[in-house]
Amino acid sequence: MTQVKLYDTTLRDGMQGQGMSLSAAEKVRVVQALDGLGVQLIEAGFVGSNPKDAELFELLRGVDLEQADVCAFGMTRRRGVAAEDDAAMRELAECFAPVCTLVGKTWGLHLEKVTRVSRTENLGMITDSVCFLVGRGKRVVYDAEHFFDAWREDYEYALECLRAAVAAGAENVTLCDTNGSSLPFQVGEATASVVAELGDRVEIGIHTHNDAECGVANSLEAVRAGARLVQGTMNGFGERTGNANLASILPALQLKMGFECVPPDRLRRLTETSHLVDELCNLQPDPDRPYVGRNAFAHKGGMHAAGVQADARTFEHIEPGLVGNSRDVLISELAGRGSVQSRAEAAGVDLDADAAKRAVERLKEREHRGYQYEAADASFELLLRREAGTYSPLFRLEGFRVITEKRANGKVETEATIKIWVDGQRFLRTAEGNGPVNALDKALRSAITELYPHLAEIDLVNYKVRILDTHHGTGAVTRVLLDSSDGSGETWGTIGVSENIIEASWEALVDSLEYAFQPREQKDRATREGTEVTAGH
Amino acid sequence: MTQVKLYDTTLRDGMQGQGMSLSAAEKVRVVQALDGLGVQLIEAGFVGSNPKDAELFELLRGVDLEQADVCAFGMTRRRGVAAEDDAAMRELAECFAPVCTLVGKTWGLHLEKVTRVSRTENLGMITDSVCFLVGRGKRVVYDAEHFFDAWREDYEYALECLRAAVAAGAENVTLCDTNGSSLPFQVGEATASVVAELGDRVEIGIHTHNDAECGVANSLEAVRAGARLVQGTMNGFGERTGNANLASILPALQLKMGFECVPPDRLRRLTETSHLVDELCNLQPDPDRPYVGRNAFAHKGGMHAAGVQADARTFEHIEPGLVGNSRDVLISELAGRGSVQSRAEAAGVDLDADAAKRAVERLKEREHRGYQYEAADASFELLLRREAGTYSPLFRLEGFRVITEKRANGKVETEATIKIWVDGQRFLRTAEGNGPVNALDKALRSAITELYPHLAEIDLVNYKVRILDTHHGTGAVTRVLLDSSDGSGETWGTIGVSENIIEASWEALVDSLEYAFQPREQKDRATREGTEVTAGH
C-alpha cells in the first residue's frame, strides 16, 4: 500500500483560531496523543516567536515519543541578512526538533504588496534558509505560501520557488492554499502539474484551509494527484474557517482510498484523540463532526435501525469501530462492559463481571447528568475502584463554607472553612485564597497534609469550567475539569458536575486528592502509562 | 452563463438533525427568506407524514412567493397498491405544491435487506408513482436513494431505476449519496456517466451528505460533471453529520465556478439568510462557518491587516460583501487609533482624538491583563463610552458578600447579599441562587429593577469561564464571558477578568446591565446593527 504521511499543525496553525489557547503542558499532552494516533510529523510551534513556545520545546526535548518527529516552524531568513546572522534561523538550527518547516513567499502579489521583496531576493531567501538548516543537519519541509493563487497567476515563478527549495536540500515541498480559495479540481490539477515537474526529486505535501468548505476534499484530491504528505489540524482548528481537518482526512485516505497512513489499531484511537484535543481546548466535541462525532453514526428512524441490524452497509458509510466511534450514540464508547473491563485492567483495578455491570450503569447515569470522562481519567478510575471495592476514602466531609466579600474600596476577599474527619480525627480549618476554589483547596490541604504530607506536593495545573446547558445562563449545570500533577511529572484529570460551580469545583478537587491517595503499586502505574491512551496522560 | 438550480431541503431533510425543530410559522419565515435569496425550489415537508407539515402546507398555500416553487416530498407508492389507491400518493397529488419530489429505492442491497421488494416491482413502483403525479399535473423530481452505492455495486440496475422515472415523465432525477459515503472523484465519475446516458433527456440533480466532510465538494464535482440542480440545506443542517451546505455551495458555484444560481444582488442576502435560519432554530451562528461566519474574513496578524489594506486579494479568497459578510479586523489588532475610532463611530459613540488615544492606551493595558474584546462588544462599547464621557453609571457598589455552604447531608446552599446605591437611594438585598453568580445576579436585579423595571427582561444566555495562566491552577487569572439578550432578540457580550472567579463574573454581570442601561437613540442602534459585524450580534 502506498504510504501518505500525516503532518499535524494543531499546535501552531490550529492555535491561530479564535480564542484558542493551550498551556505548554497541555501541548505536550496533544503531542503524545498525536504520536499515539500514529501521526508522523507534529509541528509544535513557531520557534523564537514567544516564550511559551520556547518553554514547550524545552519540555518536548525530554519527552519520549513512540514514533513521531517533532517539527519546528519558522520563516525564511530576513531580507538582506545572511541566514547564519538571522537570530530566528539560528534558533531553528539550535532547536532539538529534527525537522524544520520553513514558510516562504511564492506569490508575486505578496512580494509586491506585502513584503516588498524582489523576486530574485525571495529565491535567495529560500535557498539560503534551506541550505543553512540542511547544513546544520535538519530535515527541511518548505511550505510554499499561497501556492495555488500563485500557480493561477504565474506558474513559472511559483515553480521556481519550489525548485529553489528542492535544490537547497528540502526533503518536502508543501503546496499551501493559504487563503483557502481553491476548489478540489483546481488543487488536483495544480498538484498534478507539480508532481509531474518535481515528483521524482522531492516529496510533495499539501496544506489547505476550509474557507470554501473544501479543506478535506482539497487534501484528498491532492493525494490523488500524487501528494504524499498532508498537513492539517485535529478537528480542523485554525484561523477564519479553520484548517483542513486531519480527523476526516485520515479515515478517508485509509478506509476509502486505500492509502496507508497509520496502523489500523492506531486508527481506532481517532475518536478519543479528537475529543481529547477538544477537551484540552475547553470545547465541547461537536456531535455532528464526521467520523468522530456522537451523531456521526446515529440512527434515528426504526427503518434505519432495522436496516443496520440486517446489514450495516445499508445505512453506514464505514464501520464506526474502525475509527473508535460506535453506533450507539446515547452512551459514549466507554460505557460498554468490555471496554470498562479493559480500562479497569489498564488501571490495575480488579473488576469482576458484577462490578463491571454496576460500573457501566453508574457511568451511563453519570454521563446522562453531564459527566464526561474522556479528560478525567482519575475520576473514572475512582468510579471503577468504588465498584470494585478497592476504593479508600481519604476523609469524610462534615461541611464547608466559602465566603467571598467585595468592599466599597474594591478589595475582594475569600475565605473557606472546612470541617472534615481524617482517620477518626476531626479537623476544622480556615484558609484565605484568591478565589473560592483556591481557598477551599488550601483549607482542605492544611488538614489532610498533617497526616499525609506527600499530598502537599500536588499542584493544580489546570482548571476548566464549562456551562452545559446554555439556555439558562448562570443557572445552568456547570462542569469543572481539573488537571493535577505531582512532583514526578504524572498528570491526572478529574471532573465535577453541579448546578453550583463551587460544588462542582469541590468534587473535582476532592477526586484529585483521592486519586493521589489511592494505594497503587509502582508496577501498576507503569503498566497503566504504557497501555492506556485515554485523556489525562 | 449556465444556470444551476438550487433546491433547499432545510425544512425536510434539515429537520432530521439532532434537536432541530421549527414551528409551522417559523418554517414559513424560512421559505420566505430562501425565496428572497433566490433559491428556486423549496422543499417544505413530507406530505401526509404529520399534522405539523399539513398545517405548514395549508399556511404556504396563502403565501405569495417572489420566484420560488414549493416542493412536496413523498415516497414512491406502497408495494402491491395502485398509486391512485395509495393515500400518501393522493395527498401529494392534492397538495397545492407544483413540484412533487419522490424518493425511491435504487440499490439492490436495500431491496433485499430493508424493504424486501423485488427489483421488478421496485421499477413498477417508480413508474406508477411518477406517472400518477405527472398525470395530475405535477412536475416530478425523482430522488434516487443510495444512488452512488448502487452505482458502485450494480450500475445497470441503478440506471434502470432512473430510466423508469424519466420514461414516466420526471423532469429531474437527482442522484442521492444518502449515506454520505462518497468522495468527490467518485461522485464526479458516477454523475458524468449518468449525464452521458440521460443528460439529453432529463435534468440531473445531486443530493449529498457530509459524512466524509465532502458534502460541498461532492455537490460541486457533480455540477462540473453536468448536474444542473443541487439539493442541500441552509448551514448544512441534517441528520448525522448534516446535508450538503447550500450556504457554501451557492457562492462557490457563482463566484468561483462561473455558474448562475441567483441574481448577484440576492447573493448579498446569503449571510443574513444563514443567520436567520440559525436564529429560528435557536442556534448561535457558527462564527467559523465558511463565507457567512463572523470569522470567515477575520484578520489577526498585523501583516494580514496591512496586506488587506494594500490589496484585499492578498488574504481574502472572495470579496466579503458579495455574500453580505464583511471584513472583520479583530479588536486585539485594533489597538490602533483609527480602528478604535471607526468602532466608536459604528457604536454611535463620539470619540475625539484625545479620547481615542486614551481608549487605545486603556485597551492595551487591559489586553495585557487578560481582557479580550472579540466576544465582548458591549464591554468594549462601555470602555469607549467611559473615555468619551458619555457613560452613565447604573449604580455604585458599597459591597457584596457571597456565601456557599455544604452540609454533611450533601446539600449545598448559596446566598448573596449586596449593598448598592442607585439614584441616591441605598439598597440592601439578599438572594439565594443555585450558584454564586446566579445569587449575585438575583440580588442585584431585585434592587435595580425597582427603579429600572425594563432591566428585568435581560436574560443571561451564556456564561463561559477560562483560566488564563494555567501554571497556577485554581489561583490563576480567570476570564468570564457573558452573553445576554433582551426581549427584542438583541444579544451582547461582556467580559470580566480577575484572580477571583466571583469577582470576574460580577464584572461581566455589571457590564451586561450597564450596557443595557446606557441611553441610545433607536437610530444609533439601527446603524450599529447595520455596520458592525463583530462578536455578540
Short mmCIF file of N, CA, C and O in Angstrom, two decimals, chain A residues 16 18 21 23 55 109-110 146 153 179 181 185 211 213 217 224 240-241 245 248 256 288 290 295 300 313-315 398-408 414 434 437 460-461 463 467 470-471 473 475 499-501 503, chain B residues 16 18 109-110 146 153 179 181 185 211 213 217 224 240-241 245 248 256 282 288 290 295 300 313-315 330 374 398-406 408 412 414 434 460-461 463 466-467 470-471 473-475 499-500 503:
data_model
loop_
_atom_site.label_atom_id
_atom_site.label_comp_id
_atom_site.label_asym_id
_atom_site.label_seq_id
_atom_site.Cartn_x
_atom_site.Cartn_y
_atom_site.Cartn_z
N GLN A 16 -4.12 29.50 15.80
CA GLN A 16 -4.50 30.79 15.24
C GLN A 16 -6.00 31.00 15.29
O GLN A 16 -6.49 32.07 15.01
N GLN A 18 -9.80 31.55 16.61
CA GLN A 18 -10.33 32.48 17.62
C GLN A 18 -10.41 31.83 19.00
O GLN A 18 -11.02 30.78 19.16
N SER A 21 -6.28 28.53 22.98
CA SER A 21 -5.08 28.69 23.78
C SER A 21 -4.84 27.45 24.61
O SER A 21 -5.74 26.87 25.18
N SER A 23 -1.78 25.63 27.30
CA SER A 23 -0.53 25.81 28.02
C SER A 23 0.52 24.86 27.42
O SER A 23 0.19 23.93 26.67
N GLU A 55 9.31 27.42 25.95
CA GLU A 55 9.10 26.52 27.08
C GLU A 55 8.62 25.15 26.58
O GLU A 55 9.05 24.10 27.08
N LEU A 109 2.21 38.63 -6.07
CA LEU A 109 1.36 39.67 -5.48
C LEU A 109 1.80 39.99 -4.05
O LEU A 109 1.82 41.16 -3.64
N HIS A 110 2.16 38.95 -3.28
CA HIS A 110 2.58 39.17 -1.90
C HIS A 110 3.93 39.86 -1.84
O HIS A 110 4.17 40.69 -0.96
N HIS A 146 0.57 30.46 -0.24
CA HIS A 146 -0.27 30.95 -1.34
C HIS A 146 0.06 30.28 -2.67
O HIS A 146 -0.04 30.92 -3.72
N GLU A 153 -1.70 32.57 -11.22
CA GLU A 153 -1.27 33.85 -11.78
C GLU A 153 0.07 33.80 -12.48
O GLU A 153 0.31 34.55 -13.43
N ASN A 179 -5.07 31.07 1.59
CA ASN A 179 -6.34 31.79 1.72
C ASN A 179 -7.55 30.87 1.66
O ASN A 179 -8.68 31.32 1.80
N SER A 181 -8.71 29.54 -0.97
CA SER A 181 -9.51 30.00 -2.10
C SER A 181 -9.85 28.89 -3.10
O SER A 181 -10.73 29.06 -3.92
N PHE A 185 -11.01 20.56 -7.81
CA PHE A 185 -10.44 20.29 -9.13
C PHE A 185 -9.24 21.17 -9.40
O PHE A 185 -8.30 20.77 -10.09
N ASP A 211 -11.90 27.61 3.86
CA ASP A 211 -12.71 28.79 3.52
C ASP A 211 -13.81 28.51 2.53
O ASP A 211 -14.82 29.20 2.50
N GLU A 213 -15.19 25.49 2.40
CA GLU A 213 -15.73 24.24 2.97
C GLU A 213 -15.25 23.04 2.17
O GLU A 213 -15.94 22.04 2.06
N ALA A 217 -11.70 17.82 1.13
CA ALA A 217 -11.73 17.36 -0.26
C ALA A 217 -10.48 17.82 -1.00
O ALA A 217 -9.91 17.08 -1.81
N ARG A 224 -4.66 12.25 -4.46
CA ARG A 224 -4.94 11.54 -5.71
C ARG A 224 -4.01 11.99 -6.83
O ARG A 224 -3.66 11.23 -7.72
N ARG A 240 -9.85 31.91 10.84
CA ARG A 240 -11.01 32.09 9.95
C ARG A 240 -11.95 30.87 10.05
O ARG A 240 -12.57 30.66 11.08
N THR A 241 -12.00 30.07 8.96
CA THR A 241 -12.92 28.93 8.97
C THR A 241 -12.19 27.64 9.28
O THR A 241 -12.77 26.57 9.20
N ASN A 245 -9.16 19.34 8.14
CA ASN A 245 -9.38 18.53 9.33
C ASN A 245 -8.76 17.14 9.18
O ASN A 245 -9.29 16.28 8.48
N SER A 248 -10.84 13.95 9.59
CA SER A 248 -11.64 13.44 8.48
C SER A 248 -10.76 12.97 7.32
O SER A 248 -11.15 12.08 6.56
N LYS A 256 -11.18 4.65 2.63
CA LYS A 256 -11.91 4.79 1.38
C LYS A 256 -11.01 4.83 0.16
O LYS A 256 -11.45 4.56 -0.94
N ASP A 288 -21.85 16.64 15.60
CA ASP A 288 -22.13 16.38 14.18
C ASP A 288 -20.86 16.19 13.36
O ASP A 288 -20.92 16.14 12.13
N PRO A 290 -17.92 14.72 11.27
CA PRO A 290 -17.76 13.46 10.54
C PRO A 290 -16.84 12.48 11.27
O PRO A 290 -15.89 12.90 11.95
N ASN A 295 -22.99 11.98 16.80
CA ASN A 295 -24.10 11.74 15.87
C ASN A 295 -23.65 11.13 14.54
O ASN A 295 -24.49 10.87 13.68
N LYS A 300 -31.79 7.19 13.47
CA LYS A 300 -32.97 7.76 14.07
C LYS A 300 -34.17 6.85 13.83
O LYS A 300 -34.69 6.24 14.74
N ARG A 313 -24.04 -1.93 6.16
CA ARG A 313 -23.74 -1.09 4.99
C ARG A 313 -24.96 -0.33 4.48
O ARG A 313 -24.82 0.66 3.77
N THR A 314 -26.17 -0.83 4.83
CA THR A 314 -27.36 -0.17 4.31
C THR A 314 -27.41 1.29 4.71
O THR A 314 -27.88 2.13 3.96
N PHE A 315 -26.96 1.60 5.92
CA PHE A 315 -27.05 2.99 6.36
C PHE A 315 -25.74 3.56 6.93
O PHE A 315 -25.74 4.66 7.46
N GLU A 398 -17.70 16.94 56.85
CA GLU A 398 -18.83 17.34 57.69
C GLU A 398 -19.50 18.56 57.06
O GLU A 398 -20.72 18.67 57.03
N GLY A 399 -18.70 19.44 56.53
CA GLY A 399 -19.26 20.60 55.85
C GLY A 399 -18.19 21.60 55.45
O GLY A 399 -17.06 21.52 55.93
N PHE A 400 -18.53 22.48 54.53
CA PHE A 400 -17.63 23.59 54.25
C PHE A 400 -18.44 24.86 54.04
O PHE A 400 -19.66 24.81 53.82
N ARG A 401 -17.76 25.99 54.16
CA ARG A 401 -18.41 27.28 53.90
C ARG A 401 -17.38 28.17 53.22
O ARG A 401 -16.23 28.24 53.66
N VAL A 402 -17.79 28.80 52.15
CA VAL A 402 -16.90 29.73 51.44
C VAL A 402 -17.56 31.09 51.42
O VAL A 402 -18.75 31.20 51.10
N ILE A 403 -16.82 32.11 51.79
CA ILE A 403 -17.35 33.47 51.79
C ILE A 403 -16.47 34.34 50.89
O ILE A 403 -15.26 34.36 51.04
N THR A 404 -17.12 35.01 49.96
CA THR A 404 -16.40 35.99 49.14
C THR A 404 -17.03 37.36 49.40
O THR A 404 -18.25 37.50 49.33
N GLU A 405 -16.19 38.32 49.75
CA GLU A 405 -16.72 39.65 50.03
C GLU A 405 -16.01 40.68 49.19
O GLU A 405 -14.80 40.62 49.00
N LYS A 406 -16.79 41.62 48.68
CA LYS A 406 -16.19 42.75 47.99
C LYS A 406 -16.57 44.01 48.75
O LYS A 406 -17.74 44.24 49.04
N ARG A 407 -15.58 44.81 49.06
CA ARG A 407 -15.80 46.02 49.84
C ARG A 407 -15.95 47.23 48.91
O ARG A 407 -15.65 47.15 47.74
N ALA A 408 -16.37 48.33 49.51
CA ALA A 408 -16.55 49.57 48.74
C ALA A 408 -15.23 50.02 48.11
O ALA A 408 -15.21 50.59 47.03
N THR A 414 -11.63 36.28 49.99
CA THR A 414 -12.32 34.99 50.02
C THR A 414 -11.74 34.14 51.13
O THR A 414 -10.51 34.07 51.28
N ASN A 434 -7.25 33.40 46.76
CA ASN A 434 -7.59 34.46 45.80
C ASN A 434 -8.84 34.12 45.00
O ASN A 434 -9.18 34.79 44.04
N VAL A 437 -12.14 28.43 45.02
CA VAL A 437 -11.57 27.09 44.89
C VAL A 437 -10.18 27.05 45.52
O VAL A 437 -9.81 26.10 46.20
N LEU A 460 -2.26 21.95 41.36
CA LEU A 460 -3.41 22.04 40.46
C LEU A 460 -2.93 22.81 39.24
O LEU A 460 -2.68 24.01 39.32
N VAL A 461 -2.77 22.12 38.12
CA VAL A 461 -2.13 22.78 36.98
C VAL A 461 -3.11 23.39 36.00
O VAL A 461 -2.74 24.20 35.17
N TYR A 463 -7.54 24.30 35.33
CA TYR A 463 -8.88 24.33 35.88
C TYR A 463 -9.77 24.88 34.78
O TYR A 463 -9.52 25.96 34.26
N ILE A 467 -20.21 25.53 30.91
CA ILE A 467 -21.62 25.54 31.25
C ILE A 467 -22.33 24.64 30.25
O ILE A 467 -22.21 24.83 29.05
N THR A 470 -26.75 26.00 27.93
CA THR A 470 -26.58 27.44 27.87
C THR A 470 -27.91 28.18 27.84
O THR A 470 -27.94 29.39 27.77
N HIS A 471 -28.99 27.45 27.87
CA HIS A 471 -30.27 28.15 27.81
C HIS A 471 -30.61 28.89 29.10
O HIS A 471 -31.43 29.78 29.10
N GLY A 473 -28.29 30.39 31.23
CA GLY A 473 -27.25 31.30 31.69
C GLY A 473 -26.57 30.79 32.93
O GLY A 473 -26.20 29.64 33.02
N GLY A 475 -27.57 29.92 35.67
CA GLY A 475 -28.25 28.91 36.47
C GLY A 475 -28.13 27.51 35.89
O GLY A 475 -28.74 26.58 36.39
N GLU A 499 -24.99 22.11 39.60
CA GLU A 499 -25.57 23.42 39.27
C GLU A 499 -24.69 24.53 39.84
O GLU A 499 -24.66 25.63 39.34
N ASN A 500 -24.02 24.21 40.94
CA ASN A 500 -23.23 25.20 41.66
C ASN A 500 -21.76 25.03 41.32
O ASN A 500 -21.17 23.98 41.54
N ILE A 501 -21.17 26.08 40.81
CA ILE A 501 -19.78 25.98 40.34
C ILE A 501 -18.83 25.63 41.49
O ILE A 501 -17.83 24.94 41.29
N GLU A 503 -19.56 23.80 44.19
CA GLU A 503 -19.75 22.37 44.46
C GLU A 503 -19.06 21.51 43.39
O GLU A 503 -18.40 20.52 43.71
N GLN B 16 -34.13 16.65 10.17
CA GLN B 16 -33.74 15.34 10.72
C GLN B 16 -32.54 15.46 11.66
O GLN B 16 -32.19 14.51 12.34
N GLN B 18 -30.21 16.35 14.87
CA GLN B 18 -30.46 16.21 16.30
C GLN B 18 -30.97 17.51 16.90
O GLN B 18 -30.32 18.55 16.76
N LEU B 109 -29.16 -3.83 -2.55
CA LEU B 109 -28.96 -4.22 -1.14
C LEU B 109 -30.14 -3.80 -0.28
O LEU B 109 -30.58 -4.53 0.62
N HIS B 110 -30.67 -2.59 -0.54
CA HIS B 110 -31.80 -2.10 0.24
C HIS B 110 -33.07 -2.88 -0.06
O HIS B 110 -33.87 -3.14 0.83
N HIS B 146 -29.55 6.34 -2.26
CA HIS B 146 -28.35 5.49 -2.26
C HIS B 146 -27.80 5.27 -3.67
O HIS B 146 -27.25 4.21 -3.95
N GLU B 153 -22.11 -0.88 -7.01
CA GLU B 153 -22.37 -2.33 -6.92
C GLU B 153 -23.09 -2.90 -8.12
O GLU B 153 -22.92 -4.06 -8.46
N ASN B 179 -26.00 7.84 2.29
CA ASN B 179 -25.15 7.54 3.45
C ASN B 179 -23.95 8.48 3.56
O ASN B 179 -23.19 8.38 4.51
N SER B 181 -21.36 8.37 1.76
CA SER B 181 -20.17 7.52 1.70
C SER B 181 -19.16 7.96 0.65
O SER B 181 -18.02 7.54 0.69
N PHE B 185 -14.21 12.51 -6.26
CA PHE B 185 -13.91 11.91 -7.57
C PHE B 185 -14.92 10.82 -7.91
O PHE B 185 -15.26 10.60 -9.06
N ASP B 211 -20.98 13.15 5.59
CA ASP B 211 -20.35 12.13 6.43
C ASP B 211 -18.84 12.02 6.24
O ASP B 211 -18.13 11.61 7.15
N GLU B 213 -17.12 14.69 5.29
CA GLU B 213 -16.76 16.11 5.28
C GLU B 213 -16.52 16.59 3.84
O GLU B 213 -15.71 17.49 3.61
N ALA B 217 -17.99 19.71 -1.55
CA ALA B 217 -17.13 19.34 -2.69
C ALA B 217 -17.83 18.34 -3.59
O ALA B 217 -17.73 18.43 -4.82
N ARG B 224 -19.78 20.04 -11.96
CA ARG B 224 -18.74 20.01 -13.00
C ARG B 224 -18.98 18.87 -13.98
O ARG B 224 -18.65 18.95 -15.16
N ARG B 240 -27.16 12.96 11.30
CA ARG B 240 -25.75 12.55 11.45
C ARG B 240 -24.82 13.77 11.38
O ARG B 240 -24.84 14.61 12.27
N THR B 241 -24.06 13.87 10.28
CA THR B 241 -23.11 14.97 10.16
C THR B 241 -23.65 16.08 9.27
O THR B 241 -22.93 17.02 8.96
N ASN B 245 -24.09 21.78 2.44
CA ASN B 245 -24.41 23.12 2.91
C ASN B 245 -24.59 24.09 1.73
O ASN B 245 -23.63 24.51 1.10
N SER B 248 -22.55 27.31 1.40
CA SER B 248 -21.20 27.27 0.84
C SER B 248 -21.22 26.89 -0.64
O SER B 248 -20.32 27.28 -1.40
N LYS B 256 -16.89 31.30 -7.92
CA LYS B 256 -15.63 30.64 -8.26
C LYS B 256 -15.74 29.79 -9.52
O LYS B 256 -14.74 29.50 -10.15
N ASN B 282 -32.82 28.46 17.00
CA ASN B 282 -32.26 28.71 18.33
C ASN B 282 -30.82 28.24 18.44
O ASN B 282 -30.40 27.68 19.45
N ASP B 288 -17.17 30.26 12.74
CA ASP B 288 -16.14 29.76 11.83
C ASP B 288 -16.70 29.25 10.51
O ASP B 288 -16.00 28.64 9.73
N PRO B 290 -17.75 28.85 6.75
CA PRO B 290 -17.27 29.46 5.51
C PRO B 290 -18.24 30.51 4.96
O PRO B 290 -19.46 30.38 5.13
N ASN B 295 -16.06 34.93 11.63
CA ASN B 295 -14.60 34.83 11.48
C ASN B 295 -14.14 34.57 10.06
O ASN B 295 -12.95 34.47 9.81
N LYS B 300 -6.07 38.63 11.76
CA LYS B 300 -5.48 38.73 13.06
C LYS B 300 -4.17 39.49 13.03
O LYS B 300 -4.05 40.56 13.56
N ARG B 313 -7.00 40.90 -2.14
CA ARG B 313 -6.77 39.55 -2.62
C ARG B 313 -5.62 38.86 -1.90
O ARG B 313 -5.53 37.64 -1.91
N THR B 314 -4.72 39.65 -1.29
CA THR B 314 -3.57 39.03 -0.64
C THR B 314 -4.01 38.04 0.43
O THR B 314 -3.37 37.03 0.64
N PHE B 315 -5.10 38.35 1.14
CA PHE B 315 -5.50 37.45 2.21
C PHE B 315 -6.98 37.05 2.18
O PHE B 315 -7.45 36.42 3.11
N LEU B 330 -10.00 41.98 13.94
CA LEU B 330 -10.31 41.68 15.33
C LEU B 330 -9.79 42.76 16.25
O LEU B 330 -8.79 43.40 15.99
N GLU B 374 -13.04 40.38 21.70
CA GLU B 374 -13.61 39.82 20.48
C GLU B 374 -15.06 39.39 20.67
O GLU B 374 -15.88 39.55 19.79
N GLU B 398 -21.48 49.42 47.25
CA GLU B 398 -20.87 49.58 48.57
C GLU B 398 -20.17 48.28 48.93
O GLU B 398 -19.07 48.30 49.50
N GLY B 399 -20.79 47.17 48.59
CA GLY B 399 -20.13 45.89 48.84
C GLY B 399 -21.06 44.73 48.56
O GLY B 399 -22.27 44.90 48.42
N PHE B 400 -20.45 43.55 48.39
CA PHE B 400 -21.27 42.34 48.31
C PHE B 400 -20.61 41.22 49.10
O PHE B 400 -19.42 41.29 49.42
N ARG B 401 -21.41 40.23 49.42
CA ARG B 401 -20.88 39.06 50.11
C ARG B 401 -21.62 37.85 49.57
O ARG B 401 -22.84 37.86 49.46
N VAL B 402 -20.87 36.83 49.21
CA VAL B 402 -21.49 35.59 48.74
C VAL B 402 -21.04 34.46 49.67
O VAL B 402 -19.86 34.35 49.97
N ILE B 403 -21.99 33.67 50.12
CA ILE B 403 -21.66 32.54 50.99
C ILE B 403 -22.16 31.26 50.36
O ILE B 403 -23.32 31.16 49.96
N THR B 404 -21.27 30.30 50.23
CA THR B 404 -21.69 28.98 49.77
C THR B 404 -21.38 27.98 50.88
O THR B 404 -20.27 27.96 51.41
N GLU B 405 -22.37 27.19 51.25
CA GLU B 405 -22.17 26.24 52.32
C GLU B 405 -22.55 24.85 51.87
O GLU B 405 -23.56 24.66 51.18
N LYS B 406 -21.74 23.88 52.26
CA LYS B 406 -22.11 22.48 52.00
C LYS B 406 -22.21 21.79 53.35
O LYS B 406 -21.32 21.88 54.19
N ALA B 408 -23.15 18.34 55.92
CA ALA B 408 -22.80 16.92 55.97
C ALA B 408 -23.77 16.08 55.14
O ALA B 408 -23.40 15.05 54.58
N VAL B 412 -26.08 21.79 49.25
CA VAL B 412 -25.28 23.00 49.04
C VAL B 412 -26.22 24.19 48.93
O VAL B 412 -27.23 24.12 48.23
N THR B 414 -26.35 28.56 48.49
CA THR B 414 -25.61 29.79 48.20
C THR B 414 -26.51 30.99 48.39
O THR B 414 -27.68 30.97 47.96
N ASN B 434 -28.64 29.10 42.75
CA ASN B 434 -28.06 27.76 42.66
C ASN B 434 -26.56 27.82 42.40
O ASN B 434 -25.92 26.81 42.14
N LEU B 460 -29.54 36.08 30.89
CA LEU B 460 -28.14 35.68 30.71
C LEU B 460 -28.15 34.38 29.93
O LEU B 460 -28.59 33.35 30.42
N VAL B 461 -27.75 34.44 28.67
CA VAL B 461 -27.94 33.27 27.81
C VAL B 461 -26.71 32.38 27.73
O VAL B 461 -26.80 31.23 27.31
N TYR B 463 -22.57 31.68 29.55
CA TYR B 463 -21.60 32.04 30.58
C TYR B 463 -20.40 31.14 30.37
O TYR B 463 -20.52 29.91 30.37
N ARG B 466 -12.76 30.87 31.44
CA ARG B 466 -11.45 30.37 31.03
C ARG B 466 -10.41 30.77 32.06
O ARG B 466 -10.44 31.88 32.58
N ILE B 467 -9.49 29.88 32.31
CA ILE B 467 -8.41 30.19 33.22
C ILE B 467 -7.22 30.58 32.35
O ILE B 467 -6.82 29.83 31.46
N THR B 470 -2.41 28.93 33.20
CA THR B 470 -2.70 27.64 33.78
C THR B 470 -1.59 27.15 34.69
O THR B 470 -1.68 26.07 35.23
N HIS B 471 -0.56 27.92 34.86
CA HIS B 471 0.52 27.43 35.72
C HIS B 471 0.17 27.42 37.19
O HIS B 471 0.77 26.73 37.97
N GLY B 473 -2.97 26.81 38.46
CA GLY B 473 -4.19 26.09 38.79
C GLY B 473 -5.28 27.03 39.22
O GLY B 473 -5.55 28.04 38.57
N THR B 474 -5.92 26.72 40.32
CA THR B 474 -7.09 27.49 40.73
C THR B 474 -6.71 28.89 41.21
O THR B 474 -7.58 29.68 41.53
N GLY B 475 -5.45 29.19 41.31
CA GLY B 475 -5.06 30.54 41.72
C GLY B 475 -4.77 31.44 40.53
O GLY B 475 -4.33 32.57 40.70
N GLU B 499 -8.42 37.47 39.42
CA GLU B 499 -7.91 36.25 40.04
C GLU B 499 -9.07 35.46 40.63
O GLU B 499 -9.01 34.25 40.76
N ASN B 500 -10.10 36.18 41.04
CA ASN B 500 -11.23 35.58 41.75
C ASN B 500 -12.39 35.40 40.77
O ASN B 500 -12.91 36.36 40.19
N GLU B 503 -15.42 37.61 41.43
CA GLU B 503 -15.18 39.00 41.05
C GLU B 503 -15.25 39.17 39.53
O GLU B 503 -15.86 40.11 39.01
#
